[in-house]
C-alpha positions as a LaTeX table, in Angstrom:
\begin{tabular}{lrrr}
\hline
Residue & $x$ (\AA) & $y$ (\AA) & $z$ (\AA) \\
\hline
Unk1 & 72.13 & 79.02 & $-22.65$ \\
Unk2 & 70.75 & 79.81 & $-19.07$ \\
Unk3 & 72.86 & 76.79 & $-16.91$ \\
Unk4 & 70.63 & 77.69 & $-14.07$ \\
Unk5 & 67.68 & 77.27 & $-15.89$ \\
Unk6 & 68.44 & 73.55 & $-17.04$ \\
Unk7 & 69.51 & 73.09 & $-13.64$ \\
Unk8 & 66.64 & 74.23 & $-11.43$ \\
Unk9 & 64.15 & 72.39 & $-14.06$ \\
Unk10 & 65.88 & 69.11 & $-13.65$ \\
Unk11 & 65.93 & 69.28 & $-9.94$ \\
Unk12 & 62.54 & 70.51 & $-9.56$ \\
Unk13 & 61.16 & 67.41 & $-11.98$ \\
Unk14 & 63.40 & 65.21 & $-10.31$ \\
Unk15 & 61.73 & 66.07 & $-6.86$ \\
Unk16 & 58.16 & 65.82 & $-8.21$ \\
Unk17 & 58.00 & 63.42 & $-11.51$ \\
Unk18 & 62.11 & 61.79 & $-11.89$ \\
Unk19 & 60.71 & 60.25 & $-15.08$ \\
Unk20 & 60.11 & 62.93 & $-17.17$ \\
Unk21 & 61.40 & 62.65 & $-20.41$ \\
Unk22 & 63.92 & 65.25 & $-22.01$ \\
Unk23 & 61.21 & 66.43 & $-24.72$ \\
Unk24 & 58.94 & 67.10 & $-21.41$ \\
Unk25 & 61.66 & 69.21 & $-19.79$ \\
Unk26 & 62.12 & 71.26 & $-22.50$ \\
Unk27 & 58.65 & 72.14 & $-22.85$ \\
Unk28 & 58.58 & 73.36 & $-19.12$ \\
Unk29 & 61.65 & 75.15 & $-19.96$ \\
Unk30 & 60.45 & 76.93 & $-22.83$ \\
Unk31 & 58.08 & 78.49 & $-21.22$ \\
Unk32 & 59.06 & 79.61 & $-17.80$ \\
Unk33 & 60.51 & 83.23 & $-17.59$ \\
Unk34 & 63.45 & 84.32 & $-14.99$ \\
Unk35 & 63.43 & 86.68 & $-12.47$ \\
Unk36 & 66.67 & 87.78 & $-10.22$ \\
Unk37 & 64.98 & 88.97 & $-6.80$ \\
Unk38 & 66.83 & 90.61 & $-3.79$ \\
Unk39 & 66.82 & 90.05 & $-0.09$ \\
Unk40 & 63.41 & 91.53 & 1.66 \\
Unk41 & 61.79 & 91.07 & $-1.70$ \\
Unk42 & 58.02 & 90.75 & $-1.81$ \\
Unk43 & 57.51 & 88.22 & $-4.61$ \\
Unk44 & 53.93 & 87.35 & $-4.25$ \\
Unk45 & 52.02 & 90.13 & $-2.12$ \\
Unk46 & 48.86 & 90.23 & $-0.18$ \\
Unk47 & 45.84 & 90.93 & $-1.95$ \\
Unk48 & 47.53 & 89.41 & $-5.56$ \\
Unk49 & 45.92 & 86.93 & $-8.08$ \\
Unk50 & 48.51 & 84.54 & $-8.29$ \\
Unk51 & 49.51 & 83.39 & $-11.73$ \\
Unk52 & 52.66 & 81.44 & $-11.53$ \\
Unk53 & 53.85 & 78.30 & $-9.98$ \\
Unk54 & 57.38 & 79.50 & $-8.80$ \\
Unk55 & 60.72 & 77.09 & $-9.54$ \\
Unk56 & 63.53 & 77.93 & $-7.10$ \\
Unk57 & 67.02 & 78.51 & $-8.93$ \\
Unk58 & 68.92 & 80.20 & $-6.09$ \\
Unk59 & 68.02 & 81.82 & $-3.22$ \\
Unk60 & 65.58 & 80.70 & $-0.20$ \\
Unk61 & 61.95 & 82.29 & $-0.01$ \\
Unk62 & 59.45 & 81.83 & 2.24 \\
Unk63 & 55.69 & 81.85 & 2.15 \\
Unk64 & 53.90 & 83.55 & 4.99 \\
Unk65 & 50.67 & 85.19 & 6.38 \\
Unk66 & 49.48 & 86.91 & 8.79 \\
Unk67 & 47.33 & 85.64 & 12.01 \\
Unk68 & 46.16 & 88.44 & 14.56 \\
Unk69 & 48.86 & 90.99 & 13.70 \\
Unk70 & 51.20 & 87.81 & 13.81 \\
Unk71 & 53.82 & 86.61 & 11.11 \\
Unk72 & 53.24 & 83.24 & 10.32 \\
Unk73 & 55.76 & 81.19 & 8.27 \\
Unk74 & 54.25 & 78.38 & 5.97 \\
Unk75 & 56.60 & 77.02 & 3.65 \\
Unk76 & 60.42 & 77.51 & 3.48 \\
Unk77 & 61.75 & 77.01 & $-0.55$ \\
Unk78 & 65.30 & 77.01 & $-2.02$ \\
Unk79 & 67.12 & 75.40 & $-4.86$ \\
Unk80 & 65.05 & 73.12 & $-6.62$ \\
Unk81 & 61.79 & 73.70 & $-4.64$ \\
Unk82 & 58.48 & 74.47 & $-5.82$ \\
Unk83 & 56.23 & 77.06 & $-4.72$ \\
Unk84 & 53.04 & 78.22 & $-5.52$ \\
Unk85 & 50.02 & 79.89 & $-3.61$ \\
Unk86 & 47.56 & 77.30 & $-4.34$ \\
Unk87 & 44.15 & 78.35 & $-3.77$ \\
Unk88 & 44.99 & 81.76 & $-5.64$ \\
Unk89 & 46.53 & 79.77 & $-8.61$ \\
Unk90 & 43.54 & 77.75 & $-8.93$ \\
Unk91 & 40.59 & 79.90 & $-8.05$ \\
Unk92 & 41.90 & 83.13 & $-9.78$ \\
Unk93 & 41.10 & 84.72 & $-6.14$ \\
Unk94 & 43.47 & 87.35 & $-3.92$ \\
Unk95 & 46.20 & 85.44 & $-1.84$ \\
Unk96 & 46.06 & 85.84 & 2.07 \\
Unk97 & 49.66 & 84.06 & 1.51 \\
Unk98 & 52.47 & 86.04 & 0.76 \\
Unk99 & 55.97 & 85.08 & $-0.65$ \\
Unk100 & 59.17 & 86.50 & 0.53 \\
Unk101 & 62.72 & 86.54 & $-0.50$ \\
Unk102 & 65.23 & 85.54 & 2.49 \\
Unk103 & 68.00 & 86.04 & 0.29 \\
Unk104 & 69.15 & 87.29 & $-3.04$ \\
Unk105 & 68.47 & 84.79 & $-5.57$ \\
Unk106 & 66.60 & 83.30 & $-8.93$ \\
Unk107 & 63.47 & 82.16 & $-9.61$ \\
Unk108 & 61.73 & 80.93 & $-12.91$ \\
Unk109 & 57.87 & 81.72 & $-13.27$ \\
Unk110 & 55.86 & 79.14 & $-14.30$ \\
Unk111 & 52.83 & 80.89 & $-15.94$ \\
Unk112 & 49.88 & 78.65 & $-15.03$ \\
Unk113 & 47.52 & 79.67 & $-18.00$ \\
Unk114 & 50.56 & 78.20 & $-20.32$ \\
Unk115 & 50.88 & 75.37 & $-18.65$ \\
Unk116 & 47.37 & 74.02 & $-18.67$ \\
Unk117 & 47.80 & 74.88 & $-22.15$ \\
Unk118 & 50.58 & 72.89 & $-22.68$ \\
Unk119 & 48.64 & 70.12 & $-20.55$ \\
Unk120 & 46.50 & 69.63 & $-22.79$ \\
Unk121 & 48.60 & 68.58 & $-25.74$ \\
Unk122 & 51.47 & 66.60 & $-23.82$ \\
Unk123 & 51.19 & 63.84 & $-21.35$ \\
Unk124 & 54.55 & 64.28 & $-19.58$ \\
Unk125 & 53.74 & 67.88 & $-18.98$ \\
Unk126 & 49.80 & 66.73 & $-17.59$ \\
Unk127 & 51.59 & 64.06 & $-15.28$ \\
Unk128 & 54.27 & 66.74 & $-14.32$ \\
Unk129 & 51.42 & 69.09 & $-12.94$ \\
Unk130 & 49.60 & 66.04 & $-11.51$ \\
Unk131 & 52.49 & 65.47 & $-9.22$ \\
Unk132 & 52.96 & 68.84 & $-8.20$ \\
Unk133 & 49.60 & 68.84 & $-7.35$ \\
Unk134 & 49.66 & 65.48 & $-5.15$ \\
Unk135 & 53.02 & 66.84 & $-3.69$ \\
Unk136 & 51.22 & 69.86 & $-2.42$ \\
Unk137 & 48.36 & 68.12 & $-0.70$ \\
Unk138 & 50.46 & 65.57 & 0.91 \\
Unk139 & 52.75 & 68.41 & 2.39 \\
Unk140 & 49.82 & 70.60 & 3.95 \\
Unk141 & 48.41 & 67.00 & 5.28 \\
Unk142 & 51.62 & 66.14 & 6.45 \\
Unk143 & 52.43 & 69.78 & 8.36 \\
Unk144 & 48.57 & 69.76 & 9.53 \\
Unk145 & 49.45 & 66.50 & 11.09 \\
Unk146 & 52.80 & 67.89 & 12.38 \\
Unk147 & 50.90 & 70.66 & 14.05 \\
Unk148 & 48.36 & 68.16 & 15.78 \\
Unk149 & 50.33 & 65.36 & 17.17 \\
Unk150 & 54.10 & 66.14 & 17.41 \\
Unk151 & 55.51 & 67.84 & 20.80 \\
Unk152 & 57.79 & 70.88 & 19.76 \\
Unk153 & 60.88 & 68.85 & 19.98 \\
Unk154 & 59.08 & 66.35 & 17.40 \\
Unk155 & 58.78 & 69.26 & 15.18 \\
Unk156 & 61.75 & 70.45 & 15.39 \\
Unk157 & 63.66 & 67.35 & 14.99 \\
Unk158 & 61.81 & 66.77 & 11.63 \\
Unk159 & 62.70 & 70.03 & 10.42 \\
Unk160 & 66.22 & 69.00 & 10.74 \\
Unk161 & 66.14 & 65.78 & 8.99 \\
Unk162 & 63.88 & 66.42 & 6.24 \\
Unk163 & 64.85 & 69.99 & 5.76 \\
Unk164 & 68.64 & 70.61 & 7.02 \\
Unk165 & 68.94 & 74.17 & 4.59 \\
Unk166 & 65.82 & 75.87 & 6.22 \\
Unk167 & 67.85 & 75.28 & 9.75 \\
Unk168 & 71.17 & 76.57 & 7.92 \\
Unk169 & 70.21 & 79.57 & 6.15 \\
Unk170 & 66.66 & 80.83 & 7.62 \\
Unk171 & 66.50 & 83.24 & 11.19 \\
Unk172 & 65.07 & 81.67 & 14.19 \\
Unk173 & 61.88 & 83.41 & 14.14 \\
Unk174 & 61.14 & 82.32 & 11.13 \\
Unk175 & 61.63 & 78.67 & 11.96 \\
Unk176 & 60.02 & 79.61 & 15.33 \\
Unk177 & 56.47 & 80.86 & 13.54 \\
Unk178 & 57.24 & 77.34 & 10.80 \\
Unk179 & 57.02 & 75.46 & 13.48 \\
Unk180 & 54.18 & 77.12 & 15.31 \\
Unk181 & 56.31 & 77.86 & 18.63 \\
Unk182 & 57.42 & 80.83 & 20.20 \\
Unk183 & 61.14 & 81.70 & 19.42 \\
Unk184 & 61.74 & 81.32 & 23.54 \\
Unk185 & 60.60 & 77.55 & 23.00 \\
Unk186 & 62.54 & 77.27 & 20.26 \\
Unk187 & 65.72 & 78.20 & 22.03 \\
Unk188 & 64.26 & 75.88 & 24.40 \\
Unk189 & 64.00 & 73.29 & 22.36 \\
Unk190 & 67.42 & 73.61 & 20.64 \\
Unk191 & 69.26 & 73.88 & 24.08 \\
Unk192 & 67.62 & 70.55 & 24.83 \\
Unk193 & 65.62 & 72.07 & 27.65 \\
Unk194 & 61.75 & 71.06 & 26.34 \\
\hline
\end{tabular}
């Protein structure tokens, strides 16, 4: 029995849909397939149909892009997170968004196709999906919003109370491009200078 797997499916549900049923769980588990990725590992690349949603086991990725030769991070994910590169998923269209290992870790593949499939026949699985799906639109509003009408110091501050790990384990100019700022303003801002 994969530990991990049980594990990283219970957090993830608990994060998105906490009343899930067992028989629900065990569905998702069923049909989500492990892979062990190392540090520097593309796991979604530029130009790929995306077919998974991705759970987090271990490990911290990040999802990026680039902007005018620029790295730009959009999403930080570790234990328990769930990623995905949305508009690929759904439209069955090449990602501009790219997903990158920042350490060695696990992931479990969600196949899409198979879920939708299983969607269909249970209710717990169709809500599960539903609230990944509401969590995802209420994060991009929420960063959108960050991006609009914090200062860089507001930004940063919310980083570290909704997302301590990402400030633990993920470089400063990765957090820098996260948080749309320069990695000089960032130093700024963490010295309490700005």
């Amino acid at each position: 029995m994969d530990t991990l797997l049980k594990e990283t499916v219970n957090l993830a549900v608990n994060s998105r849909y906490p009343g899930m049923n067992l028989e629900g769980r065990k569905q998702i588990e069923n049909i989500l397939v492990r892979k062990d990725f190392s540090k520097g590992e593309l796991l979604v690349a530029e130009g790929q149909i995306s077919q998974n949603i991705v759970l987090v086991g271990k490990g911290m990725i990040r999802q990026f892009y680039y902007k005018n030769g620029k790295d730009v991070t959009e999403h930080f994910s570790y234990e328990g997170c769930i990623a995905m590169c949305i508009e690929s998923l759904l439209k069955q269209e090449p990602t501009r968004l790219m997903m990158e290992a920042l350490e060695d870790g696990t992931i479990y593949l969600l196949n899409h196709h198979k879920l939708m499939l299983l969607a269909e026949v249970s209710w717990e699985v169709n809500m599960f999906y539903r609230k990944v799906l509401e969590h995802s639109l209420i994060t991009s509003q929420v960063k959108a919003d960050s991006w609009r009408f914090e200062t860089a110091r507001e930004r940063y501050n919310n980083l570290m109370q909704t997302q301590p790990e990402v400030i633990k384990r993920a470089s400063l100019s990765h957090i820098a491009s996260y948080l749309l700022m320069t990695p000089e303003t960032l130093s700024r801002v963490r010295s309490g200078v700005l």
